[in-house]
Amino acid sequence: MSQLPEQPSEGPVPTSADVARLAGVSRATVSYVLNNNSTVRISDPTRRRVREAAGELGYVPHAAARSLRAGHTRMVLLPAGNHPAAPLHHRFFHELESGLRRLDYTVVQHGSLGLDAEEAARAWAELRPVAVVAPGGIALTPQGIAVLRRSGARAVITLGPQPVEGAHALVMDEREVGRCATTHLLERGRRRIGVVIPEERGVGVFAEPRLAGARRAAAGGGARIEPLPLRYEEESAAALAARWRTLGLDGVFAYNDDYAMLLMRALQDAGIDVPGETAVIGAEDLMLGRLLRPRLSSVRMELATAQPLADLVDRLVRNPGGEPERHDLLSARAIPREST
Amino acid sequence: MSQLPEQPSEGPVPTSADVARLAGVSRATVSYVLNNNSTVRISDPTRRRVREAAGELGYVPHAAARSLRAGHTRMVLLPAGNHPAAPLHHRFFHELESGLRRLDYTVVQHGSLGLDAEEAARAWAELRPVAVVAPGGIALTPQGIAVLRRSGARAVITLGPQPVEGAHALVMDEREVGRCATTHLLERGRRRIGVVIPEERGVGVFAEPRLAGARRAAAGGGARIEPLPLRYEEESAAALAARWRTLGLDGVFAYNDDYAMLLMRALQDAGIDVPGETAVIGAEDLMLGRLLRPRLSSVRMELATAQPLADLVDRLVRNPGGEPERHDLLSARAIPREST
DNA sequence: TTGAAAGCGTTACCAG
DNA sequence: CTGGTAACGCTTTCAA
């Protein structure tokens, strides 16, 4: 009659007290053993008993309890963007993440769709991350930064096209991409240059600086810049190509290789010779651009390796007092192929 | 001499006790007000005082303390893959995430590079998630599942090409993609069919089932299947194209559109007529495939909308007892264009 | 309507 | 070397 119908999968979660009881020691001893605390010496047989008890119960420490006690976490929070990041960023994030894990941080991505900047910052702050690395396209306001700092974040870092007041900045200056592309077109003798602006929302954070970079380069070279809104659809590209000759452009920087491939095909279909009548250059140097005829010229973007940046995050966490730092991550250079 | 050099950004993190003190009420009252507890009635002036005090201090509740007290979290953990997921998956994750947030879950992605299945499961379990949704390519063993369940996870769900023993499964049966592609080639009269297997690591989880699906379809149609290892590089594709005629294939399913574009270009450069001599079909129906000449045939993959799946996760969390459930998410159909 | 107190799981301090 | 104890921040009885 005293049979308890507890299924193993529904039983209470084992705690360090359970481990202590099973091993016949105190909770403190369990803690010492499991954390390899070196300030105190525990006999080997005891260690083994504790380890075995933990294994037998499937004990896993409770991170929340631990960090409550410790007064801080080792969580680095990466707010996730609403929009798929560029492939380049992906690799970079993975590197950053494993770099941080190597330094014993727990890296956690937290999405924030449908929250405004303040709400999002509060949601992050509830987790009490020791650092926040917010990619470009994530709303991060000075007030949001203040909330995070007050909640104990020792480093708030933006990672994107431009710095944000009051936070450290890992800058991927996308203007450089526009500058490179435009300079290359200028060198090819082009003076009336279109710059594709994707209409997809969320891309603006990247597109605007690329355009700005193009403008600056053009100003120095006596060229004209014409922004060209474009959706990532064949119809949109065809419409643009249809009115191409009225635009009178002899070169175009197409935001990136995807848009460049789309546009170049539409231009060719409309009988515009590339590069004869109009030169086309993309960015990001995708493999696929090399498969087209003419082969697509591009801007290769190189991102700093992420391990030093993980070290940087670590340094800012350990030594939080200083002025906001700025580090430039992105370098760009034109890769001329046949389309320019 | 008593001047404290505390900078505002370095002061202690405000707690509910600070809010209570400033508002001149007890901590309990603060909790009632801030959580809109309806079982107890608090006067409006008090409510306002509490809210103002919280705002003034920039108080943000401490999620760890809260869940420690509550005995459970509302965290849904998504282990992040080592490898960039397909674009389709990206959209899907974003949808799932906002669906879950709508149900008041906190969605957290946790990377696990360089950890084996057991270590990873323990790392996740430390956070005491109420549910874990593990994408394909993430190692999830029966033991790992047990660890998670014992640590309080009420739902462990895999999301990928095949179910895992003991967990619920959202199945994206990639075999269907291979089956579709191959059936389409059979309908076009092809009988000697190559199937590209990317050599990049991490892609295997997707590639193997696609190959399996192709084999099954071929078996029914009296066709031969030839696996074709390929790296995503021009040289690799050129090498494959160079020995193409010795392979004697009249059709090829190229894993996806990226590999298909790469291979098709190499075949054309080697003087192989597409589709005359060899038909080529990809998968994922990328826009770029439509820009090639011949236009690339593809398999369009459609994923179930994610909101119902968020509801499903919620249901499994609230009602954890049942048998492992399986839900099929992926449907595929061939989109014939000019390359087949 | 408000306040006091207990307790969640952990670890650090201090006696034994 | 080991064991008791207090404290981290929060919510929730129970009592006033």
Coordinates of N, CA, C and O in Angstrom, one line a residue, chain B residues 267-320:
Chain B
L267 N 30.0 21.1 -65.6 CA 29.6 20.2 -66.7 C 29.6 21.0 -68.0 O 30.1 20.5 -69.0
Q268 N 29.0 22.2 -67.9 CA 29.0 23.0 -69.2 C 30.4 23.3 -69.7 O 30.6 23.2 -70.8
D269 N 31.2 23.7 -68.7 CA 32.6 24.0 -69.1 C 33.3 22.8 -69.7 O 34.2 23.0 -70.5
A270 N 32.9 21.6 -69.3 CA 33.5 20.4 -69.8 C 32.9 19.9 -71.1 O 33.2 18.8 -71.6
G271 N 31.9 20.7 -71.5 CA 31.3 20.4 -72.8 C 30.2 19.4 -72.7 O 29.7 18.8 -73.7
I272 N 29.7 19.1 -71.5 CA 28.5 18.2 -71.3 C 27.3 19.0 -71.5 O 27.1 20.0 -70.8
D273 N 26.4 18.6 -72.3 CA 25.2 19.3 -72.5 C 24.2 19.0 -71.4 O 23.9 17.9 -71.1
V274 N 23.6 20.1 -70.8 CA 22.6 20.0 -69.8 C 21.3 20.6 -70.4 O 21.4 21.8 -70.8
P275 N 20.2 20.0 -70.5 CA 19.9 18.6 -70.0 C 20.2 17.5 -71.0 O 19.9 16.4 -70.7
G276 N 20.6 17.8 -72.2 CA 20.7 16.8 -73.2 C 21.4 15.6 -72.8 O 20.9 14.5 -72.8
E277 N 22.6 15.7 -72.4 CA 23.4 14.6 -72.1 C 23.2 14.2 -70.6 O 23.1 13.0 -70.3
T278 N 23.1 15.1 -69.7 CA 22.8 14.9 -68.3 C 21.8 15.9 -67.8 O 22.0 17.1 -68.0
A279 N 20.8 15.4 -67.1 CA 19.9 16.3 -66.5 C 20.4 16.6 -65.1 O 20.9 15.8 -64.4
V280 N 20.1 17.9 -64.6 CA 20.6 18.3 -63.3 C 19.4 18.8 -62.5 O 18.7 19.7 -63.0
I281 N 19.3 18.3 -61.3 CA 18.3 18.9 -60.4 C 18.9 19.2 -59.0 O 19.7 18.4 -58.6
G282 N 18.5 20.3 -58.5 CA 18.9 20.7 -57.1 C 17.8 20.5 -56.1 O 17.0 19.7 -56.2
A283 N 17.9 21.3 -55.1 CA 16.9 21.4 -54.0 C 17.0 22.7 -53.3 O 18.0 23.3 -53.3
E284 N 15.8 23.0 -52.7 CA 15.7 24.2 -51.9 C 15.2 25.4 -52.7 O 14.8 26.4 -52.1
D285 N 15.1 25.2 -54.0 CA 14.5 26.2 -54.9 C 15.0 27.6 -54.6 O 14.2 28.5 -54.3
L286 N 16.3 27.8 -54.6 CA 16.8 29.2 -54.5 C 16.4 30.0 -55.7 O 16.4 29.6 -56.8
M287 N 16.3 31.3 -55.4 CA 16.1 32.3 -56.5 C 17.2 32.2 -57.5 O 16.9 32.2 -58.7
L288 N 18.4 32.0 -57.1 CA 19.5 32.1 -58.0 C 19.5 31.1 -59.1 O 19.9 31.3 -60.2
G289 N 18.9 29.9 -58.8 CA 18.8 28.8 -59.7 C 18.0 29.2 -61.0 O 18.3 28.7 -62.1
R290 N 17.1 30.1 -60.8 CA 16.2 30.5 -61.9 C 17.0 31.4 -62.8 O 16.5 31.7 -63.9
L291 N 18.1 31.9 -62.4 CA 18.8 32.9 -63.2 C 19.8 32.2 -64.2 O 20.3 32.8 -65.1
L292 N 20.0 31.0 -63.9 CA 21.0 30.3 -64.8 C 20.3 29.9 -66.1 O 19.1 29.9 -66.3
R293 N 21.2 29.6 -67.1 CA 20.7 29.0 -68.4 C 21.4 27.8 -68.6 O 22.6 27.8 -68.7
P294 N 20.7 26.6 -68.7 CA 19.3 26.5 -68.5 C 18.9 26.7 -67.1 O 19.7 26.5 -66.2
R295 N 17.7 27.2 -66.9 CA 17.1 27.4 -65.6 C 17.2 26.1 -64.8 O 16.8 25.0 -65.3
L296 N 17.6 26.2 -63.6 CA 17.8 25.0 -62.8 C 16.5 24.4 -62.2 O 15.7 25.1 -61.5
S297 N 16.2 23.2 -62.5 CA 15.1 22.5 -61.8 C 15.5 22.2 -60.4 O 16.7 22.2 -60.0
S298 N 14.5 22.2 -59.5 CA 14.8 22.1 -58.1 C 13.7 21.3 -57.4 O 12.6 21.0 -58.0
V299 N 13.9 21.0 -56.2 CA 12.8 20.5 -55.3 C 12.5 21.6 -54.3 O 13.3 22.0 -53.5
R300 N 11.3 22.0 -54.3 CA 10.8 23.0 -53.4 C 10.4 22.3 -52.1 O 9.7 21.3 -52.1
M301 N 11.0 22.8 -51.0 CA 10.7 22.2 -49.7 C 9.8 23.2 -48.9 O 10.1 24.3 -48.8
E302 N 8.7 22.6 -48.4 CA 7.9 23.5 -47.6 C 7.8 22.9 -46.2 O 7.5 21.8 -46.0
L303 N 7.9 23.8 -45.3 CA 8.0 23.5 -43.9 C 6.6 23.9 -43.3 O 6.1 25.0 -43.6
A304 N 6.1 23.1 -42.4 CA 4.9 23.5 -41.7 C 5.1 24.8 -41.0 O 6.2 25.2 -40.7
T305 N 4.1 25.6 -40.8 CA 4.2 26.9 -40.1 C 4.5 26.6 -38.7 O 4.1 25.5 -38.1
A306 N 5.2 27.5 -38.1 CA 5.8 27.2 -36.8 C 4.8 27.4 -35.6 O 5.0 26.9 -34.5
Q307 N 3.8 28.3 -35.8 CA 3.0 28.6 -34.6 C 2.3 27.4 -34.1 O 2.3 27.1 -32.9
P308 N 1.7 26.5 -34.9 CA 1.2 25.3 -34.4 C 2.2 24.4 -33.6 O 1.9 23.8 -32.6
L309 N 3.4 24.5 -34.0 CA 4.5 23.8 -33.3 C 4.8 24.4 -32.0 O 5.1 23.7 -31.0
A310 N 4.7 25.7 -31.9 CA 4.9 26.3 -30.6 C 3.8 25.9 -29.7 O 4.0 25.6 -28.5
D311 N 2.6 25.8 -30.2 CA 1.4 25.3 -29.4 C 1.7 23.9 -29.0 O 1.4 23.5 -27.9
L312 N 2.3 23.1 -29.9 CA 2.6 21.7 -29.6 C 3.6 21.6 -28.4 O 3.4 20.9 -27.5
V313 N 4.6 22.4 -28.5 CA 5.6 22.4 -27.4 C 4.9 22.8 -26.1 O 5.1 22.1 -25.1
D314 N 4.0 23.8 -26.2 CA 3.3 24.2 -25.0 C 2.5 23.0 -24.4 O 2.4 22.8 -23.2
R315 N 1.8 22.3 -25.3 CA 1.0 21.2 -24.9 C 1.8 20.1 -24.2 O 1.5 19.6 -23.2
L316 N 3.0 19.8 -24.8 CA 3.8 18.8 -24.3 C 4.4 19.2 -22.9 O 4.5 18.3 -22.0
V317 N 4.6 20.5 -22.7 CA 5.1 20.9 -21.5 C 4.0 20.8 -20.4 O 4.3 20.4 -19.3
R318 N 2.8 21.2 -20.8 CA 1.7 21.1 -19.8 C 1.3 19.7 -19.4 O 0.7 19.5 -18.4
N319 N 1.5 18.8 -20.4 CA 1.0 17.5 -20.2 C 2.0 16.5 -20.6 O 2.0 15.9 -21.7
P320 N 3.0 16.3 -19.8 CA 4.3 15.7 -20.2 C 4.2 14.1 -20.2 O 5.2 13.5 -20.7

